[in-house]
Short mmCIF file of C-alpha atoms and ligand atoms in Angstrom, two decimals:
data_model
loop_
_atom_site.label_atom_id
_atom_site.label_comp_id
_atom_site.label_asym_id
_atom_site.label_seq_id
_atom_site.Cartn_x
_atom_site.Cartn_y
_atom_site.Cartn_z
CA MET A 66 14.43 -14.74 -8.03
CA LYS A 67 14.66 -17.21 -5.36
CA LEU A 68 15.72 -15.84 -1.93
CA PHE A 69 16.99 -17.95 1.09
CA ALA A 70 16.85 -16.31 4.48
CA LYS A 71 19.16 -17.56 7.10
CA ASN A 72 18.19 -18.12 10.80
CA THR A 73 19.62 -15.15 12.70
CA ALA A 74 19.24 -14.44 16.38
CA LYS A 75 20.18 -10.73 16.82
CA LEU A 76 19.20 -7.79 14.80
CA ASN A 77 20.47 -4.44 15.70
CA GLY A 78 20.64 -0.91 14.33
CA LYS A 79 18.95 2.23 12.87
CA VAL A 80 17.28 2.33 9.64
CA ILE A 81 15.58 4.92 7.50
CA CYS A 82 11.64 3.96 6.46
CA PRO A 83 11.65 4.23 2.46
CA GLY A 84 9.01 6.67 0.93
CA ASP A 85 5.06 5.76 1.33
CA LYS A 86 3.91 3.74 -1.73
CA SER A 87 0.57 5.09 -1.64
CA ILE A 88 1.35 8.78 -0.99
CA SER A 89 4.21 8.67 -3.78
CA GLN A 90 1.87 7.51 -6.32
CA ARG A 91 -0.78 10.41 -5.26
CA VAL A 92 1.74 12.80 -5.07
CA LEU A 93 2.46 12.49 -9.02
CA ILE A 94 -1.14 12.10 -10.13
CA ILE A 95 -2.22 15.79 -7.95
CA GLY A 96 1.05 17.06 -8.97
CA SER A 97 0.44 16.38 -12.67
CA LEU A 98 -3.08 17.81 -12.25
CA SER A 99 -1.76 21.16 -10.94
CA ASN A 100 0.38 21.42 -14.15
CA GLN A 101 2.66 23.64 -12.26
CA ASN A 102 6.17 23.14 -10.95
CA ILE A 103 6.54 21.17 -8.20
CA LEU A 104 9.71 19.40 -6.35
CA VAL A 105 8.97 16.27 -4.51
CA SER A 106 11.38 14.21 -2.07
CA GLY A 107 11.32 11.33 -0.15
CA PHE A 108 9.54 9.57 -3.14
CA LEU A 109 9.54 5.96 -3.44
CA ASP A 110 12.01 4.61 -5.98
CA GLY A 111 9.67 1.34 -6.05
CA GLU A 112 8.24 -0.33 -9.37
CA ASP A 113 4.75 0.79 -8.32
CA PRO A 114 5.49 4.53 -8.21
CA LEU A 115 7.62 4.62 -11.16
CA SER A 116 4.98 2.40 -13.42
CA THR A 117 2.51 5.45 -12.24
CA LEU A 118 5.16 7.90 -13.39
CA ARG A 119 5.62 6.37 -16.58
CA SER A 120 2.15 6.34 -17.31
CA LEU A 121 1.56 9.85 -16.44
CA ASN A 122 4.29 10.98 -18.63
CA GLN A 123 2.53 8.89 -21.51
CA ILE A 124 -0.98 11.06 -21.08
CA GLY A 125 1.24 13.95 -21.64
CA SER A 126 2.78 14.95 -17.78
CA ASP A 127 6.48 16.15 -17.48
CA ILE A 128 7.90 13.91 -14.61
CA LEU A 129 11.66 13.59 -14.10
CA PHE A 130 12.71 11.68 -11.32
CA GLU A 131 16.55 12.10 -10.80
CA GLU A 132 18.95 11.93 -7.97
CA GLY A 133 16.22 11.19 -5.53
CA ILE A 134 14.01 14.22 -6.37
CA VAL A 135 10.82 14.16 -8.52
CA LYS A 136 10.48 16.98 -10.61
CA ILE A 137 6.88 17.91 -11.88
CA SER A 138 7.24 20.43 -14.70
CA ARG A 139 4.55 22.85 -16.12
CA ARG A 140 3.70 21.72 -19.65
CA ASP A 141 2.15 23.74 -22.48
CA VAL A 142 -0.48 21.03 -23.69
CA ALA A 143 -2.96 19.55 -21.29
CA PHE A 144 -3.10 15.89 -20.96
CA ASN A 145 -3.64 13.93 -24.14
CA SER A 146 -5.09 10.57 -25.20
CA PRO A 147 -2.39 8.16 -25.36
CA VAL A 148 -2.51 6.10 -28.66
CA THR A 149 -0.98 2.87 -26.92
CA PRO A 150 -2.21 1.14 -23.91
CA VAL A 151 -1.26 2.59 -20.45
CA ASP A 152 0.77 -0.34 -18.53
CA LEU A 153 0.50 0.24 -14.74
CA GLY A 154 2.42 -3.11 -14.06
CA ASN A 155 1.50 -4.48 -10.58
CA SER A 156 0.02 -1.68 -9.46
CA GLY A 157 -3.81 -1.62 -8.26
CA THR A 158 -3.43 1.73 -6.70
CA GLY A 159 -1.87 3.10 -10.33
CA MET A 160 -4.70 1.62 -12.25
CA ARG A 161 -7.55 2.52 -10.10
CA LEU A 162 -6.25 6.28 -9.29
CA MET A 163 -5.37 6.62 -13.13
CA MET A 164 -9.00 5.51 -14.23
CA GLY A 165 -10.47 8.53 -11.98
CA LEU A 166 -7.97 11.00 -13.35
CA ILE A 167 -8.51 9.81 -17.08
CA CYS A 168 -12.15 9.84 -16.85
CA GLY A 169 -12.44 13.22 -15.02
CA SER A 170 -9.51 14.76 -17.69
CA GLY A 171 -12.21 13.45 -20.82
CA MET A 172 -9.52 11.39 -22.04
CA GLN A 173 -9.72 8.06 -23.93
CA ALA A 174 -7.35 5.33 -22.75
CA SER A 175 -6.78 1.67 -22.22
CA LEU A 176 -5.34 0.29 -19.23
CA ILE A 177 -3.18 -2.81 -18.87
CA GLY A 178 -1.03 -4.27 -16.17
CA ASP A 179 1.11 -7.44 -15.38
CA GLU A 180 -0.56 -11.03 -14.78
CA SER A 181 -1.74 -10.42 -11.21
CA LEU A 182 -2.93 -6.82 -12.09
CA MET A 183 -5.08 -8.36 -15.02
CA ARG A 184 -6.71 -10.59 -12.75
CA ARG A 185 -7.81 -7.79 -10.05
CA PRO A 186 -11.50 -6.37 -9.81
CA MET A 187 -11.68 -3.19 -11.61
CA ASP A 188 -15.60 -2.69 -11.70
CA ARG A 189 -15.44 -1.38 -7.95
CA VAL A 190 -14.03 1.81 -9.60
CA ALA A 191 -15.55 1.30 -13.31
CA SER A 192 -19.10 1.14 -12.02
CA PRO A 193 -19.36 4.22 -9.83
CA LEU A 194 -17.32 6.29 -12.44
CA ASN A 195 -19.95 5.12 -14.99
CA GLN A 196 -22.53 6.40 -12.71
CA MET A 197 -20.72 9.73 -12.60
CA GLY A 198 -20.71 10.04 -16.30
CA ALA A 199 -17.85 8.01 -17.63
CA ASN A 200 -17.80 5.39 -20.57
CA ILE A 201 -15.81 2.55 -19.05
CA VAL A 202 -15.60 -1.00 -20.46
CA THR A 203 -13.84 -3.91 -18.52
CA SER A 204 -13.38 -7.45 -19.49
CA ASN A 205 -15.56 -8.94 -17.09
CA GLY A 206 -14.70 -6.87 -14.53
CA THR A 207 -10.95 -7.10 -14.81
CA PRO A 208 -8.55 -5.21 -17.19
CA PRO A 209 -8.09 -4.20 -19.86
CA VAL A 210 -9.56 -1.33 -18.85
CA ILE A 211 -11.33 0.77 -21.90
CA ILE A 212 -12.06 4.16 -20.96
CA ASN A 213 -13.84 6.20 -23.82
CA LYS A 214 -14.51 9.97 -23.89
CA THR A 215 -17.19 10.97 -21.21
CA ASP A 216 -18.37 14.16 -19.51
CA ILE A 217 -18.49 13.89 -15.63
CA ILE A 218 -21.68 15.33 -14.18
CA GLU A 219 -21.90 17.81 -11.35
CA GLY A 220 -22.85 16.81 -7.62
CA PHE A 221 -22.23 13.16 -7.92
CA SER A 222 -22.55 11.09 -4.55
CA TYR A 223 -21.64 7.72 -3.67
CA GLU A 224 -21.64 5.28 -0.87
CA LEU A 225 -19.03 2.69 -1.19
CA PRO A 226 -19.99 -0.79 -0.74
CA VAL A 227 -16.56 -2.00 0.10
CA ALA A 228 -14.19 -0.05 2.31
CA SER A 229 -11.36 0.87 -0.26
CA ALA A 230 -9.49 4.06 -0.19
CA GLN A 231 -8.46 3.41 -3.98
CA VAL A 232 -11.83 3.47 -5.06
CA LYS A 233 -12.62 6.66 -2.76
CA SER A 234 -9.64 8.34 -4.42
CA ALA A 235 -10.40 7.65 -7.96
CA ILE A 236 -13.89 8.91 -7.62
CA LEU A 237 -12.56 12.21 -5.71
CA LEU A 238 -9.72 12.56 -8.13
CA ALA A 239 -12.41 12.44 -11.31
CA GLY A 240 -14.27 15.19 -9.17
CA VAL A 241 -11.04 17.06 -9.26
CA ALA A 242 -9.76 16.51 -12.67
CA ALA A 243 -13.35 17.64 -14.20
CA ASN A 244 -13.43 20.44 -11.52
CA LYS A 245 -16.96 19.35 -10.36
CA GLN A 246 -18.18 18.78 -6.96
CA VAL A 247 -18.20 14.90 -5.85
CA THR A 248 -19.08 13.55 -2.70
CA VAL A 249 -17.99 9.74 -1.43
CA ILE A 250 -19.17 8.16 1.59
CA GLU A 251 -17.17 5.16 3.21
CA PRO A 252 -18.57 2.52 5.39
CA SER A 253 -15.52 2.51 7.65
CA ILE A 254 -12.63 4.63 7.57
CA THR A 255 -9.82 4.05 5.00
CA ARG A 256 -6.45 5.88 4.40
CA ASP A 257 -7.10 9.49 3.77
CA HIS A 258 -4.08 10.37 2.23
CA THR A 259 -5.80 11.71 -0.93
CA GLU A 260 -7.95 14.42 1.29
CA LEU A 261 -4.89 15.39 3.00
CA MET A 262 -3.10 16.03 -0.04
CA LEU A 263 -5.36 17.63 -1.82
CA GLN A 264 -6.20 20.13 1.41
CA TYR A 265 -2.21 20.51 1.66
CA PHE A 266 -2.17 21.54 -2.11
CA GLY A 267 -5.11 24.24 -1.18
CA LEU A 268 -8.13 22.40 -2.45
CA ASN A 269 -11.41 22.37 -0.71
CA ILE A 270 -12.08 18.96 1.01
CA ASP A 271 -14.94 18.84 3.47
CA SER A 272 -14.70 15.63 5.70
CA LYS A 273 -17.01 14.65 8.22
CA VAL A 274 -17.56 11.43 10.53
CA HIS A 275 -20.53 9.64 8.96
CA GLY A 276 -21.50 6.33 10.99
CA SER A 277 -18.72 4.13 11.22
CA GLY A 278 -16.91 6.00 8.48
CA LYS A 279 -16.72 9.15 6.74
CA LYS A 280 -18.44 11.54 4.45
CA ILE A 281 -15.90 13.19 1.83
CA THR A 282 -16.61 16.03 -0.61
CA PHE A 283 -14.74 17.92 -2.89
CA ILE A 284 -16.00 21.56 -3.27
CA PRO A 285 -14.54 23.13 -6.57
CA GLY A 286 -13.23 26.58 -6.50
CA ASN A 287 -9.47 26.79 -5.56
CA LYS A 288 -6.67 26.02 -7.99
CA ILE A 289 -3.81 23.43 -6.83
CA THR A 290 -1.19 25.64 -5.32
CA ALA A 291 2.43 24.69 -6.58
CA ILE A 292 4.17 23.93 -3.32
CA ASP A 293 6.80 21.43 -2.82
CA TYR A 294 6.21 17.97 -0.99
CA LYS A 295 8.20 15.73 1.10
CA VAL A 296 6.75 12.18 1.32
CA VAL A 297 6.80 10.42 4.49
CA GLY A 298 8.14 6.87 5.16
CA ASP A 299 5.84 3.87 4.51
CA PHE A 300 4.42 2.32 7.46
CA SER A 301 3.50 -0.95 5.53
CA SER A 302 7.17 -1.08 4.93
CA ALA A 303 8.15 -0.15 8.37
CA ALA A 304 5.69 -3.16 9.61
CA PHE A 305 8.21 -5.77 8.52
CA LEU A 306 11.01 -4.20 10.31
CA ILE A 307 8.80 -3.81 13.57
CA VAL A 308 7.62 -7.54 13.35
CA ALA A 309 11.14 -8.82 12.53
CA ALA A 310 12.29 -7.23 15.56
CA LEU A 311 9.35 -8.38 17.98
CA ILE A 312 9.95 -12.09 16.92
CA ALA A 313 13.83 -12.12 16.95
CA ASP A 314 15.61 -13.31 19.87
CA ASP A 315 17.88 -10.43 20.52
CA ALA A 316 16.88 -7.40 18.57
CA GLU A 317 16.73 -3.70 19.38
CA LEU A 318 15.46 -1.59 16.06
CA HIS A 319 15.54 2.22 15.74
CA ILE A 320 13.18 2.87 12.60
CA LYS A 321 13.39 6.74 11.49
CA ASN A 322 10.85 8.51 9.38
CA VAL A 323 7.93 6.38 9.79
CA GLY A 324 4.48 7.48 8.34
CA LEU A 325 2.19 7.41 11.48
CA ASN A 326 -1.15 8.80 9.88
CA PRO A 327 -3.74 7.29 12.28
CA THR A 328 -5.60 5.40 9.23
CA ARG A 329 -2.48 3.38 8.53
CA CYS A 330 -0.54 2.50 11.59
CA GLY A 331 -3.44 0.67 13.71
CA LEU A 332 -0.98 -2.60 13.70
CA ILE A 333 0.99 -0.84 16.53
CA ASN A 334 -1.76 -0.81 18.94
CA ILE A 335 -2.31 -4.39 18.15
CA LEU A 336 1.18 -5.35 18.42
CA ILE A 337 1.63 -3.73 21.88
CA GLU A 338 -1.89 -5.56 22.89
CA MET A 339 0.00 -8.90 21.91
CA GLY A 340 2.76 -7.61 24.27
CA GLY A 341 5.11 -5.96 21.81
CA SER A 342 7.72 -3.39 23.07
CA ILE A 343 7.46 -0.47 20.84
CA GLU A 344 7.92 3.05 21.37
CA ILE A 345 7.27 6.15 19.25
CA LYS A 346 9.37 9.30 19.53
CA ASN A 347 9.42 12.54 17.55
CA GLU A 348 6.28 12.72 16.33
CA LYS A 349 5.42 15.71 13.80
CA ASP A 350 3.40 17.04 11.21
CA LEU A 351 4.94 16.71 7.45
CA CYS A 352 3.00 17.87 4.45
CA ASN A 353 -0.59 17.10 6.44
CA GLU A 354 0.83 14.00 7.37
CA VAL A 355 2.38 12.46 10.70
CA VAL A 356 5.93 11.35 10.78
CA GLY A 357 7.84 9.55 13.85
CA ASP A 358 10.48 7.44 15.12
CA ILE A 359 10.05 3.72 16.43
CA THR A 360 12.04 1.89 18.59
CA VAL A 361 11.11 -2.08 18.86
CA LYS A 362 12.73 -4.65 21.18
CA SER A 363 12.26 -8.53 21.11
CA SER A 364 8.97 -9.39 22.93
CA LYS A 365 7.13 -12.18 24.09
CA LEU A 366 3.88 -12.04 22.11
CA LYS A 367 0.48 -13.67 22.65
CA GLY A 368 -2.39 -14.24 20.34
CA ILE A 369 -5.40 -11.74 19.74
CA ASP A 370 -8.63 -11.27 18.13
CA VAL A 371 -8.59 -9.04 15.27
CA SER A 372 -11.87 -8.01 13.29
CA GLY A 373 -14.40 -5.32 12.10
CA LYS A 374 -13.34 -1.52 11.33
CA ILE A 375 -9.56 -1.95 12.27
CA ILE A 376 -9.19 -4.53 9.35
CA ALA A 377 -9.00 -1.72 6.47
CA ASN A 378 -6.45 0.09 8.45
CA ILE A 379 -4.16 -2.78 8.68
CA ILE A 380 -5.11 -4.49 5.37
CA ASP A 381 -1.80 -4.58 3.96
CA GLU A 382 -0.17 -5.57 7.22
CA ILE A 383 -2.16 -8.96 7.70
CA PRO A 384 0.55 -10.84 6.02
CA ILE A 385 3.19 -9.96 8.22
CA LEU A 386 0.86 -9.90 11.26
CA SER A 387 0.32 -13.66 10.45
CA ILE A 388 4.12 -14.11 11.08
CA ALA A 389 3.83 -12.36 14.44
CA ALA A 390 0.81 -14.79 15.34
CA ALA A 391 2.76 -17.79 14.11
CA ALA A 392 5.38 -16.63 16.88
CA ALA A 393 3.03 -15.91 19.51
CA SER A 394 1.61 -17.95 22.06
CA GLY A 395 -1.83 -18.70 22.06
CA GLU A 396 -4.43 -18.20 19.26
CA THR A 397 -4.89 -15.26 16.99
CA ASN A 398 -8.17 -14.77 15.07
CA ILE A 399 -8.35 -12.61 12.11
CA SER A 400 -11.89 -11.95 10.34
CA ASP A 401 -14.06 -9.61 8.27
CA ALA A 402 -10.65 -9.43 6.11
CA LYS A 403 -12.22 -10.90 2.72
CA GLU A 404 -10.53 -8.28 1.03
CA LEU A 405 -7.44 -9.89 0.95
CA ARG A 406 -8.42 -12.35 -1.28
CA VAL A 407 -8.47 -9.62 -4.10
CA LYS A 408 -4.87 -8.35 -3.64
CA GLU A 409 -1.70 -8.58 -5.59
CA SER A 410 -2.24 -12.31 -4.75
CA ASP A 411 -5.29 -14.25 -2.82
CA ARG A 412 -3.40 -13.34 0.35
CA LEU A 413 -5.52 -15.61 2.54
CA GLU A 414 -4.33 -18.41 0.79
CA ALA A 415 -0.84 -17.53 0.29
CA ILE A 416 -0.52 -17.09 4.02
CA SER A 417 -2.09 -20.38 4.65
CA SER A 418 -0.10 -22.02 2.14
CA GLY A 419 3.19 -20.50 3.77
CA LEU A 420 2.05 -21.42 7.22
CA LEU A 421 1.71 -24.89 6.19
CA ALA A 422 5.15 -25.23 4.95
CA LEU A 423 6.20 -24.08 8.31
CA GLY A 424 4.05 -26.13 10.25
CA VAL A 425 2.13 -23.62 12.01
CA GLU A 426 -1.27 -24.64 13.22
CA HIS A 427 -4.28 -22.80 11.45
CA LYS A 428 -7.57 -22.60 9.92
CA LEU A 429 -8.56 -20.69 7.01
CA PHE A 430 -12.02 -19.21 6.29
CA GLU A 431 -13.55 -17.13 3.55
CA ASP A 432 -12.82 -13.74 5.21
CA GLY A 433 -9.82 -14.69 7.70
CA ILE A 434 -7.60 -17.11 9.32
CA SER A 435 -7.08 -18.25 12.76
CA ILE A 436 -3.53 -19.14 13.71
CA THR A 437 -2.19 -21.19 16.59
CA GLY A 438 1.17 -19.95 17.52
CA GLY A 439 4.18 -22.20 17.49
CA PHE A 440 6.54 -23.36 14.32
CA LEU A 441 7.25 -27.10 13.79
CA GLN A 442 11.06 -26.98 13.47
CA LYS A 443 11.61 -29.64 10.59
CA ASP A 444 14.93 -30.95 9.71
CA GLU A 445 14.30 -30.66 5.82
CA SER A 446 14.81 -27.44 4.09
CA ILE A 447 11.50 -25.13 3.74
CA GLU A 448 10.43 -23.63 0.48
CA ILE A 449 7.63 -21.18 0.15
CA ASP A 450 5.72 -19.67 -2.63
CA SER A 451 5.25 -16.00 -2.55
CA PHE A 452 2.69 -16.15 -5.27
CA GLY A 453 4.17 -13.43 -6.86
CA ASP A 454 3.17 -11.08 -3.73
CA HIS A 455 5.66 -8.61 -2.44
CA ARG A 456 4.15 -8.75 0.98
CA ILE A 457 3.89 -12.49 1.12
CA ALA A 458 7.62 -12.79 0.13
CA MET A 459 8.88 -10.29 2.63
CA SER A 460 6.60 -11.82 5.44
CA PHE A 461 7.82 -15.10 5.04
CA LEU A 462 11.51 -14.36 4.56
CA ILE A 463 11.05 -12.54 7.94
CA SER A 464 9.48 -15.87 9.55
CA SER A 465 13.27 -17.26 8.99
CA LEU A 466 13.96 -15.21 12.46
CA CYS A 467 11.91 -18.21 14.02
CA ILE A 468 13.02 -21.26 11.90
CA LYS A 469 16.38 -22.89 12.60
CA ASN A 470 17.21 -24.09 9.35
CA GLY A 471 15.80 -20.65 7.47
CA VAL A 472 13.56 -20.32 4.75
CA SER A 473 13.62 -20.21 1.09
CA VAL A 474 10.96 -18.10 -1.00
CA ASN A 475 10.21 -18.40 -4.38
CA ASP A 476 9.48 -15.70 -7.15
CA CYS A 477 10.62 -12.71 -4.92
CA SER A 478 11.24 -9.97 -7.52
CA ASN A 479 7.98 -8.10 -6.71
CA ILE A 480 9.87 -6.89 -3.72
CA TYR A 481 10.86 -3.96 -5.82
CA THR A 482 7.34 -2.85 -6.10
CA SER A 483 7.23 -1.81 -2.64
CA TYR A 484 10.56 -1.99 -0.68
CA PRO A 485 13.64 -1.96 -3.18
CA ASN A 486 16.04 -2.10 -0.41
CA PHE A 487 14.66 -4.34 1.76
CA ILE A 488 17.23 -7.03 1.58
CA GLU A 489 20.03 -4.39 1.82
CA THR A 490 18.33 -2.99 4.96
CA MET A 491 17.80 -6.62 6.65
CA HIS A 492 21.53 -7.34 5.71
CA LYS A 493 22.59 -4.08 7.82
CA LEU A 494 20.27 -4.93 10.46
CA GLY A 495 22.08 -8.43 10.77
CA MET A 496 19.80 -10.91 8.82
CA HIS A 497 21.36 -12.75 5.90
CA ILE A 498 19.07 -12.86 2.76
CA ASN A 499 20.72 -14.43 -0.44
CA GLU A 500 19.73 -15.21 -3.75
CA GLU A 501 19.50 -18.96 -4.46
C1 S3P B 217 -4.12 1.57 -1.06
C2 S3P B 217 -5.15 1.00 -0.48
C3 S3P B 217 -6.00 -0.29 -0.12
C4 S3P B 217 -4.16 -0.96 0.09
C5 S3P B 217 -3.38 -0.73 -1.07
C6 S3P B 217 -3.01 0.91 -1.38
C7 S3P B 217 -4.22 3.06 -1.56
O1 S3P B 217 -6.06 -1.00 -1.21
O2 S3P B 217 -4.41 -2.40 0.24
O3 S3P B 217 -2.31 -1.46 -0.86
O4 S3P B 217 -2.86 3.63 -2.03
O5 S3P B 217 -5.27 3.57 -1.73
P1 S3P B 217 -8.03 -0.65 -1.11
O6 S3P B 217 -8.50 0.50 -1.54
O7 S3P B 217 -8.42 -2.03 -2.26
O8 S3P B 217 -8.36 -1.21 -0.04
#
């Protein structure tokens, strides 16, 4: 799907942020592990959570998604080893978290995904799980992931070499599924949705500050309580709306139901430091997460340096931060972000390729990018490749707010993995995005 986004000066209105992708996937897995009746509202109706839902049903869960509500039902039989490969589509979170659940439950399975997922590193999860007692074989570190039947050991402790919430969550979920104590030490703080959700459902998680990160231990003993769950909005999706409002000529947006977990919303402070007018209202707790409303207005942005511990917090927002940097005056330097090379695409290459098409001066490094603000207004039409990556596609569609002739982006269907009503939402706010 090729989309064309027309240049628009005015963006205005109220929107409700769609459900969080990370949390939607976790609640399906933890709810299935409980083997009890649980209702979930606010679930993200995106391709990634839906492929995790289908995969869980394939291993014996009973999950129905109807009229906006997820119904997880108690079943008579425990999980069973699937006979055909489990397909996680485009979802790295789905595959890595399912690896933890499948190993911890002592099942055998083979996990596959789409072209992008088949290229992504799975050894970062397979290796600690194997040390924990699993028997996983990958194809040179990438899928298919073949999981053989194994026994998880008691008291496993692992220090993550990369700050990754997916790896941390896979190890914790393996411990929970096997009912064995497990400890994970992270080098810097990563999103803590798994820990918060396990605690919400009554499990004993001890989480302490440890150096620049945290030491998290699951202590067996309690059973998962059957309580209903409400998924907060996805900050990573709200980020596109926030930057759109900041860089448009005349904008005022009110975004409701935005997840504001402090391990996720570091971009707000960065954008405020860049000069962005962003106001948070009505903050409250919802199922152990923080949620609130955000008001954003057009602003004059200036460049900033971003590196170190904050990178894990803003990792999914760097593509859209690059668009804010291109619209800002001065230079923005992003470093320590090598992880971007192993996301749904090599996001550093993808950002650089899009900025090149827009005539934005920049330098690409192995672990980051330095961007000098200012778009070149070309007379010819501009065509950008999304590299099949949803966040790259949405970021460059938003860049059209600064490009007089608008922007075409190729291969946009992956937007449905994380933000299925993105186009409709942008239309409602005043932007014109159409299929070409
Ligand atoms: C996620 C963690 C991050 C993030 C991804 C979702 C999660 O990945 O980029 O989109 O749900 O745990 P890493 O764990 O690889 O950093």
